[in-house]
Each structure stands twice: as C-alpha cells, then as structure tokens.
C-alpha atoms as a printed R data frame, in Angstrom:
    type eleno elety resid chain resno       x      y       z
1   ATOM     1    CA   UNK     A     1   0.000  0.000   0.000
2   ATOM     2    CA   UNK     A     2   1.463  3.480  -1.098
3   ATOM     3    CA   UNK     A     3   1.728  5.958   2.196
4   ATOM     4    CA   UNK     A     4   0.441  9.150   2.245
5   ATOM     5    CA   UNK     A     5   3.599 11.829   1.832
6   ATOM     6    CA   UNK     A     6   2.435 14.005   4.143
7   ATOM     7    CA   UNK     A     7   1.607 11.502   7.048
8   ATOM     8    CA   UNK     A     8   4.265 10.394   9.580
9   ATOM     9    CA   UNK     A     9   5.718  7.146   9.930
10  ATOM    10    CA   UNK     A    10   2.916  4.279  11.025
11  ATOM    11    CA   UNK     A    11   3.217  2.589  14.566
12  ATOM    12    CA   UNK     A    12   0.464  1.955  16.723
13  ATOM    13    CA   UNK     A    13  -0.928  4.533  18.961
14  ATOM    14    CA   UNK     A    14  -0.755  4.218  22.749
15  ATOM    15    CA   UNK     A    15  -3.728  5.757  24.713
16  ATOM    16    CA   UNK     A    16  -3.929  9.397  24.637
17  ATOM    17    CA   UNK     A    17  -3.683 11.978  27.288
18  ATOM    18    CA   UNK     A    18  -6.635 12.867  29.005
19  ATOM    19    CA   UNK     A    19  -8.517 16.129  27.747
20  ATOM    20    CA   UNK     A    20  -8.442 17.447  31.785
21  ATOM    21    CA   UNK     A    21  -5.736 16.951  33.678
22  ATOM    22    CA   UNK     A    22  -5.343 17.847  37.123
23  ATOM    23    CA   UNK     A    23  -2.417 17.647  39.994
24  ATOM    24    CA   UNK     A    24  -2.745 16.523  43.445
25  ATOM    25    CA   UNK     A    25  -5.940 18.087  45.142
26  ATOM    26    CA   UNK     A    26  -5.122 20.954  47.448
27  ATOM    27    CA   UNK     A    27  -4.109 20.552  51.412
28  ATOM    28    CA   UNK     A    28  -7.594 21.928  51.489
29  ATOM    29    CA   UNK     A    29  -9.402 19.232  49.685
30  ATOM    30    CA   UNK     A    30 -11.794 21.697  47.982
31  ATOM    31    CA   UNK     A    31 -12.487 20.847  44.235
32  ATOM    32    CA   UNK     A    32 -11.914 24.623  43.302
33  ATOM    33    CA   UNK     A    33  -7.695 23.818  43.651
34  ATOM    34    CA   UNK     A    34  -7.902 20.831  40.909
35  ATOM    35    CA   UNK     A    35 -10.035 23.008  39.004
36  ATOM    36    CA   UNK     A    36  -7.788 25.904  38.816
37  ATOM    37    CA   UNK     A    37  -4.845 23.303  38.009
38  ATOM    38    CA   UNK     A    38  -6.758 21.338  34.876
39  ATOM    39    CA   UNK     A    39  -5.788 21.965  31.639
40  ATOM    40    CA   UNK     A    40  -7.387 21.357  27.971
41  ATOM    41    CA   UNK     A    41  -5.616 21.155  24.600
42  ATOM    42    CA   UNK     A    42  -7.093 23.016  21.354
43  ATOM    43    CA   UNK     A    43  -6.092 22.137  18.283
44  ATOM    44    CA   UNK     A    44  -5.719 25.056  15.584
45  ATOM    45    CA   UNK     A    45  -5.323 24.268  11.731
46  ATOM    46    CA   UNK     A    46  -6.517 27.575  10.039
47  ATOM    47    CA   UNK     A    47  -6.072 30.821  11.754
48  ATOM    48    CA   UNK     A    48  -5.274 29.811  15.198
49  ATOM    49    CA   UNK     A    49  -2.013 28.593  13.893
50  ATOM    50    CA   UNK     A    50  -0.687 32.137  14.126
51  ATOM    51    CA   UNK     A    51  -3.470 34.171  15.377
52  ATOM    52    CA   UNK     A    52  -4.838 31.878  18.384
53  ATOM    53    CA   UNK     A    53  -6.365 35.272  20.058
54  ATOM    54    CA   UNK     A    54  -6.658 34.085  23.497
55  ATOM    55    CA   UNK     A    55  -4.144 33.188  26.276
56  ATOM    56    CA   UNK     A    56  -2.351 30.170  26.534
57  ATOM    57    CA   UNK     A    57   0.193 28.429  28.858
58  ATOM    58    CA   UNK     A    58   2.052 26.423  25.834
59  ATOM    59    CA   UNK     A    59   2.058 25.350  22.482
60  ATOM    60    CA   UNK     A    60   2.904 22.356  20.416
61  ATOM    61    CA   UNK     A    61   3.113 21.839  16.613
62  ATOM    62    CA   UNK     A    62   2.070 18.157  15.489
63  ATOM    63    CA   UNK     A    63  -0.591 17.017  13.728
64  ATOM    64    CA   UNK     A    64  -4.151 14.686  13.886
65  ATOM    65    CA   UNK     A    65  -4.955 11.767  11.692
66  ATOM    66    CA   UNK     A    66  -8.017 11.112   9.890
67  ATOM    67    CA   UNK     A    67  -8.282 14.057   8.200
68  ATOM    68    CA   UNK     A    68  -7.464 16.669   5.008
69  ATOM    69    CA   UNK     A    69  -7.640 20.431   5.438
70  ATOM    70    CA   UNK     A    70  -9.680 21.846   2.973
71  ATOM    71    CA   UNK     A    71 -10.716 25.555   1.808
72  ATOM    72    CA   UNK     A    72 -14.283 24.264   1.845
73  ATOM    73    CA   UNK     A    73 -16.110 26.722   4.116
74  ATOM    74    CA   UNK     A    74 -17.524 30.264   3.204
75  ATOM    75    CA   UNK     A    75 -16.483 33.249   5.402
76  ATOM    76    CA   UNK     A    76 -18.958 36.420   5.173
77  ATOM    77    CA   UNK     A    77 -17.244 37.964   8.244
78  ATOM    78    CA   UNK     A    78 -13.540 37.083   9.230
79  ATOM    79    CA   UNK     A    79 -12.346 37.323   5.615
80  ATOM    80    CA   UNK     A    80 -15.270 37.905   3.618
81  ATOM    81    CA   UNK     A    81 -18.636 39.629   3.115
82  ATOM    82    CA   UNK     A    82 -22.147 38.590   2.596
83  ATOM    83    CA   UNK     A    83 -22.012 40.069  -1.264
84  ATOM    84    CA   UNK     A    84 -18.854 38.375  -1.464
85  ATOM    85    CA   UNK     A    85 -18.095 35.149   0.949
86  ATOM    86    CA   UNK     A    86 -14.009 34.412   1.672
87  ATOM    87    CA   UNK     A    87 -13.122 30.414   1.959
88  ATOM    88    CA   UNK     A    88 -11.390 29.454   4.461
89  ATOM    89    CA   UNK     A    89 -10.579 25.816   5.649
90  ATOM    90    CA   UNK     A    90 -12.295 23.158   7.484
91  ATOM    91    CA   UNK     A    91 -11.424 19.695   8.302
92  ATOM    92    CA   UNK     A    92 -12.560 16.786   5.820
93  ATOM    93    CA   UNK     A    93 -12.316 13.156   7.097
94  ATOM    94    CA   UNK     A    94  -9.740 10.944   5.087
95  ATOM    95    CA   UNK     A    95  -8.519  7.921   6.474
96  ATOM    96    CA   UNK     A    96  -5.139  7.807   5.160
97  ATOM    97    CA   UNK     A    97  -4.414 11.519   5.964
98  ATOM    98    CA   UNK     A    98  -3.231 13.994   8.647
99  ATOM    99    CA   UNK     A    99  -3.705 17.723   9.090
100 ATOM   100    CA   UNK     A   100  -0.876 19.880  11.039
101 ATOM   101    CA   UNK     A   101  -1.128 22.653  13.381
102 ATOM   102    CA   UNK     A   102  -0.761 24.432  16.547
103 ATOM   103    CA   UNK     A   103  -2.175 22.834  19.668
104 ATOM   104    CA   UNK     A   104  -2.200 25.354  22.684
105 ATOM   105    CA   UNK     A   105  -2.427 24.201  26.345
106 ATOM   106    CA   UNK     A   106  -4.975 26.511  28.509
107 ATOM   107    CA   UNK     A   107  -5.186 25.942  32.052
108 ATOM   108    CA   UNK     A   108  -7.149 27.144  35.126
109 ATOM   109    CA   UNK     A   109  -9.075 30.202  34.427
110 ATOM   110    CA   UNK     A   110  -7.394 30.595  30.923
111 ATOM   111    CA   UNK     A   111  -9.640 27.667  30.332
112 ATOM   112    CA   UNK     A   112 -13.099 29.727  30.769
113 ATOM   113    CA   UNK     A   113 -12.423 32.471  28.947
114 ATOM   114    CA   UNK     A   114 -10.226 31.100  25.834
115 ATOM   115    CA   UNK     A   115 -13.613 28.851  25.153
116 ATOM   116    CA   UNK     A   116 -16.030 31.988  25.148
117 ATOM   117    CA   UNK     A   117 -13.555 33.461  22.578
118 ATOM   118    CA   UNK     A   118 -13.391 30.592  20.807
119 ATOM   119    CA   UNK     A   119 -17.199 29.801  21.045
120 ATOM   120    CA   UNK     A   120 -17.623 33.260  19.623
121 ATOM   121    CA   UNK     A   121 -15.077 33.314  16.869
122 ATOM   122    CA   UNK     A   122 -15.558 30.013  15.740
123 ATOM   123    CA   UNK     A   123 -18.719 28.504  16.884
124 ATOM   124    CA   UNK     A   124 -20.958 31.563  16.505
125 ATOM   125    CA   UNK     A   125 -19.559 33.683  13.878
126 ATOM   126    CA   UNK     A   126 -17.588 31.023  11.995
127 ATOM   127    CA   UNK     A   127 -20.143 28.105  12.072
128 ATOM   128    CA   UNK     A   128 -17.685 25.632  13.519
129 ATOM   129    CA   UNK     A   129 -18.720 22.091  15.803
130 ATOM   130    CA   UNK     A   130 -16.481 21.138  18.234
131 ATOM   131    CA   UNK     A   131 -14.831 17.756  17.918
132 ATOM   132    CA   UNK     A   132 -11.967 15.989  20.485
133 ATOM   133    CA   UNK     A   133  -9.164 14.412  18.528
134 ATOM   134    CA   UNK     A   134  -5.931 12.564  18.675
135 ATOM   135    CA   UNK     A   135  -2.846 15.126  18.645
136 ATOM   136    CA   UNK     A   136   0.970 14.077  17.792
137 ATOM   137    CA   UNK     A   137   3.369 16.133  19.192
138 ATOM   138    CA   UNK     A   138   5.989 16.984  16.724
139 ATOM   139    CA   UNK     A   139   8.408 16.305  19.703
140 ATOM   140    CA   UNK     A   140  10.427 13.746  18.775
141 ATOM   141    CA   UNK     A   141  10.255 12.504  22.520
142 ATOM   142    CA   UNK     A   142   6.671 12.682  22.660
143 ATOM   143    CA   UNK     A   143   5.466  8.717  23.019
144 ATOM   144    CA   UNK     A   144   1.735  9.870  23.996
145 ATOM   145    CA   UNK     A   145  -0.766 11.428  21.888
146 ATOM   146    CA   UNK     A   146  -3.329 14.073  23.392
147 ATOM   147    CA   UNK     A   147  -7.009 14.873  23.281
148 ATOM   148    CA   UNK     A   148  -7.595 18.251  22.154
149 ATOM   149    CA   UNK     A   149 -10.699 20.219  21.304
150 ATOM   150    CA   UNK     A   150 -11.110 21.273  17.813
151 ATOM   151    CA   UNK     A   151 -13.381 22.813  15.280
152 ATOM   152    CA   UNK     A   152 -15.131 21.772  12.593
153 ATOM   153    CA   UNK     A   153 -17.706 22.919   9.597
154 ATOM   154    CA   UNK     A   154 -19.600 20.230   8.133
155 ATOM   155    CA   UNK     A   155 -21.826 20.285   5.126
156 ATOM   156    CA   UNK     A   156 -24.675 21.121   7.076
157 ATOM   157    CA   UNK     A   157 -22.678 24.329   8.005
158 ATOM   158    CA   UNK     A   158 -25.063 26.995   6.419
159 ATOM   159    CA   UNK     A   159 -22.007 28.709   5.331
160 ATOM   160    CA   UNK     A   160 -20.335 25.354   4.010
161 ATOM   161    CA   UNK     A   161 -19.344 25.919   0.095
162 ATOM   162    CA   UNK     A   162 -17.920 22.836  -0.349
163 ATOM   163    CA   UNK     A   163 -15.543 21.633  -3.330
164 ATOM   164    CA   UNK     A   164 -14.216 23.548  -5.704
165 ATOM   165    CA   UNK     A   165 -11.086 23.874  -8.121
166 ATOM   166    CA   UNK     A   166  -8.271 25.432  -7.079
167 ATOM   167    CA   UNK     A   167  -8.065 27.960  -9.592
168 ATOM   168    CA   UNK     A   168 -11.548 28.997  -8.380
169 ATOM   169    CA   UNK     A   169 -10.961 29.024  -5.086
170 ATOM   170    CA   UNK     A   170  -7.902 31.353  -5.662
171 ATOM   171    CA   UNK     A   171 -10.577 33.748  -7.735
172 ATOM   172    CA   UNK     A   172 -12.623 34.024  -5.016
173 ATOM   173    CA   UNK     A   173  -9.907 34.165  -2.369
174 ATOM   174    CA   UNK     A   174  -8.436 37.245  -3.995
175 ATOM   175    CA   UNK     A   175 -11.318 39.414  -4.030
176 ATOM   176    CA   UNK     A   176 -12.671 38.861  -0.817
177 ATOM   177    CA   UNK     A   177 -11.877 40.557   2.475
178 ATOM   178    CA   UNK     A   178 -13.835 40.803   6.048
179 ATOM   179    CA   UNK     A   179 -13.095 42.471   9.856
180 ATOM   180    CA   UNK     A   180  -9.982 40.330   9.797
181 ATOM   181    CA   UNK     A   181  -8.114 40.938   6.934
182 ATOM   182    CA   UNK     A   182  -7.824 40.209   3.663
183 ATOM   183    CA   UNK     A   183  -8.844 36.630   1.853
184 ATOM   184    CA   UNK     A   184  -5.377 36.183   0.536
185 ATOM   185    CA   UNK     A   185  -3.256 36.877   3.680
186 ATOM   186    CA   UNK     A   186  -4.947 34.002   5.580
187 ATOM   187    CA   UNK     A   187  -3.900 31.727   2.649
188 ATOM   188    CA   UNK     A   188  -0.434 32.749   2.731
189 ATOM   189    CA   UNK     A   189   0.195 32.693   6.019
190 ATOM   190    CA   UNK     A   190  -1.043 29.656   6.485
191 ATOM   191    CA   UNK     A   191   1.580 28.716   3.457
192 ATOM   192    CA   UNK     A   192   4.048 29.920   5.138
193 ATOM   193    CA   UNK     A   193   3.133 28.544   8.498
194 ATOM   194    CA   UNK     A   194   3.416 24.983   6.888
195 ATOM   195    CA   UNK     A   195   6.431 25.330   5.108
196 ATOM   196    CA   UNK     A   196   8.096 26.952   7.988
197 ATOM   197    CA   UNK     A   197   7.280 24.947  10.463
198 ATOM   198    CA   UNK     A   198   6.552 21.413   9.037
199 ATOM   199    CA   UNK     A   199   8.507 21.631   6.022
200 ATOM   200    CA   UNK     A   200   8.434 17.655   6.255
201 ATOM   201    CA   UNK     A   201   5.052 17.815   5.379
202 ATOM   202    CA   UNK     A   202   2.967 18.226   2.340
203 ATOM   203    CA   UNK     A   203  -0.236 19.975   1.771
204 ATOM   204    CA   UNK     A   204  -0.899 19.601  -2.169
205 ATOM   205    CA   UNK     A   205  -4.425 21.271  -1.540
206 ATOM   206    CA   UNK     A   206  -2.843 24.853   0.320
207 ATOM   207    CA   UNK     A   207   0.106 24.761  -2.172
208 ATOM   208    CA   UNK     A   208  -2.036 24.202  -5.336
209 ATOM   209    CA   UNK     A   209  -4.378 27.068  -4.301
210 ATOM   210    CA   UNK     A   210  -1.144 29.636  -2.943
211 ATOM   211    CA   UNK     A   211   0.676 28.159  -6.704
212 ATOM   212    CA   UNK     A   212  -2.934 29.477  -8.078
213 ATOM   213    CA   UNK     A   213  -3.026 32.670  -6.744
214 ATOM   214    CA   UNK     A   214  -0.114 34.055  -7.363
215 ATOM   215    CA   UNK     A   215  -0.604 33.014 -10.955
216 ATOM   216    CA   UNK     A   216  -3.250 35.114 -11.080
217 ATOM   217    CA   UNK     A   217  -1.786 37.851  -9.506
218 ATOM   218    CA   UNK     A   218   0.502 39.598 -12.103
219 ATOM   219    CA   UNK     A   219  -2.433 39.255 -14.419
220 ATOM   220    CA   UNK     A   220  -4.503 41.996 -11.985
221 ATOM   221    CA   UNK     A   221  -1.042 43.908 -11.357
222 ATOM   222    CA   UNK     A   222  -0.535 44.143 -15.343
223 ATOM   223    CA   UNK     A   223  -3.988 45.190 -15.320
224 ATOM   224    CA   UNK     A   224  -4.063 47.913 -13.058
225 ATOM   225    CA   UNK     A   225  -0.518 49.356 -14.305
226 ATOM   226    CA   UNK     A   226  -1.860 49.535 -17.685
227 ATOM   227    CA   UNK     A   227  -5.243 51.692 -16.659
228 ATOM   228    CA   UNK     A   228  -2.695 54.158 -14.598
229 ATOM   229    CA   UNK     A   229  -0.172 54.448 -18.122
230 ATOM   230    CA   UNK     A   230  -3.289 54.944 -19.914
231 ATOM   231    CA   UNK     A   231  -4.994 57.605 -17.928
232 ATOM   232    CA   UNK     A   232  -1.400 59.307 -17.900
233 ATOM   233    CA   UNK     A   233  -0.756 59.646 -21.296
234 ATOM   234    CA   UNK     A   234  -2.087 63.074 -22.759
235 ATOM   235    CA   UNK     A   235  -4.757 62.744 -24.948
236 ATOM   236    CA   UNK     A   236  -4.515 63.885 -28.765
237 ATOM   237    CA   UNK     A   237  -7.523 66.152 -29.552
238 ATOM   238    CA   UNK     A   238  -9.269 65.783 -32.474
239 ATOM   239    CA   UNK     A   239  -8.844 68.611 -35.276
C-alpha cells in the first residue's frame, strides 16, 4: 500500500492523554484547587495557527490523523462579506491523511475564557462544531498522543461551500476581504506557516491554491498598471 507523503511514519498509537488533567488536590481538599490546576488542549489548523487570540500556557506543533484540510467553508465575516463570501478551511475526514497545526495548552481560568472566545469566533460567527481528537506532538520525545478540542464545519454548516477547483478558489480568495483581513493573507500565512514549520510535510491542496493565486496575480497587477499608463498619457484632440 502506497503511504500518504504528508503523514508520519505508522506505529500503533498508545492511549492518549486525558482532555483534563489535574495535579494533586489541594491541602484543602476543595475541588476549586484541581479546578484551577486542569488543563485542555485546542487544536488550531486555520487561523489559530498564528493568530490563536486568546491566552495560553504552551504550544505544540504536530498534527491529527483522519483528516485533510480543505478551503471548503464560506467566510462572510472574518475574511469575507455577505455580497462576497471568503473560503477558508475546514477539516474533511480521510482515512489515510493527517492535518498539522498548533495545539495550545490553557489551564485554570485561561480555560473559561479562551472557550467563550473561541465559542464566539468560531462557533458563533464562523459556524464551527467542536470535535476531540488525537494530537501528535511533533516532539520527537513525545510517546503519547493528546485529546484536544477542535473545530469543525460540516456540510450542514449553512455557510459550508464545499468543493471547488483550485483555480476557483484562488478567484474568489483574492477578491474577498472581512473584519480580519484580507482573503489572501490568511492563505499565505497559512503557506508559510506549513512550510516553515513542518517543512516535512505536504499539503498539495494549500500549495495548489497559494501556486494558483499568485498566478493570477501579475495578471490583476498588469492590469491595473496599464489603466494608470493609460490615464497618464495626454490625450490627442481631435482637429
């Protein structure tokens, strides 16, 4: 059987970490001390890789299995508009594939308010589920995976767009923009967050779409140049 490029080396996975962790309970006893010293794990593959927005005790880059990142879900707010929606990515189940990312470590009352953030950003405004998955540490000496929260537009997502080429999903990527920023700087940076930072990885999907766009580009440049030479060139009148 061919292996995927982009996935890691197969071995079987031990148990993962649990979601909450806590320490020792207080001299006290009282449940409010292993509260404050639980922590849970959120996974980031879009944004959040370099734009997490909320506080956070550590982070990890690594990556979940099962799964294909995909520019599959409208945006009419983060990096679009409602006359004309951004895509942004979502997470497509796939067997033989893994998605990387960030995964950032909140604990005690980080916990709270990074998950009202997050419920607002992605859940509300975004149209995200929330899903608990297997995370690899890129680590080298990380044996264990962990369970960390992550989110998720499905079809059913009223914003969901769904497949598309990726010289049409560049199109529509360069001329949209929201409260966030533009359409095209959350595709690059996430480019550049993968090649950076898991340049052992591939992501033919991200790369055909960034390859895409910026064939597309010096078309609209050559464009606009040409309307300023025009309107600066005098005129002959007519005799």
């Amino acid at each position: 059987m061919k292996r995927d490029p982009q996935s890691p080396e197969e071995r079987p996975e031990p148990p993962p970490r649990p979601l909450l962790s806590s320490s020792s309970s207080s001299p006290s006893g009282q449940a409010e001390g292993a509260e404050l010293a639980a922590s849970v794990w959120i996974f980031g593959y879009g944004s959040l890789v370099w734009r997490p927005g909320f506080e956070f005790t550590s982070r990890k880059v690594g990556f979940i299995r099962g799964y294909s990142r995909r520019f599959w879900q409208g945006d009419t707010f983060h990096r679009g508009s409602e006359k004309t929606p951004g895509r942004v990515v979502t997470l497509l189940e796939d067997c033989g594939a893994c998605t990387w990312g960030v995964a950032y470590e909140v604990r005690g009352e980080q916990i709270a308010a990074s998950l009202e953030y997050l419920n607002m950003r992605e859940a509300v405004l975004g149209g995200y589920d929330t899903k608990l998955v297997k995370f690899h540490p890129q680590e080298k000496d990380a044996e264990e995976p962990i369970l960390a929260l992550v989110y998720i537009a499905t079809p059913q997502n009223p914003s969901y767009l769904g497949p598309a080429s990726e010289e049409d999903i560049a199109a529509q990527i360069i001329v949209s923009s929201g409260c966030a920023g533009h359409n095209i700087e959350y595709l690059l940076r996430l480019a550049d967050f993968m090649r950076y930072f898991c340049p052992q990885a591939e992501d033919k999907h991200l790369f055909s779409i960034e390859e895409a766009l910026i064939s597309i580009l010096p078309c609209l440049y050559y464009t606009e140049d040409s309307l300023e030479e025009t309107a600066s060139v005098p005129q002959k009148s007519k005799s």
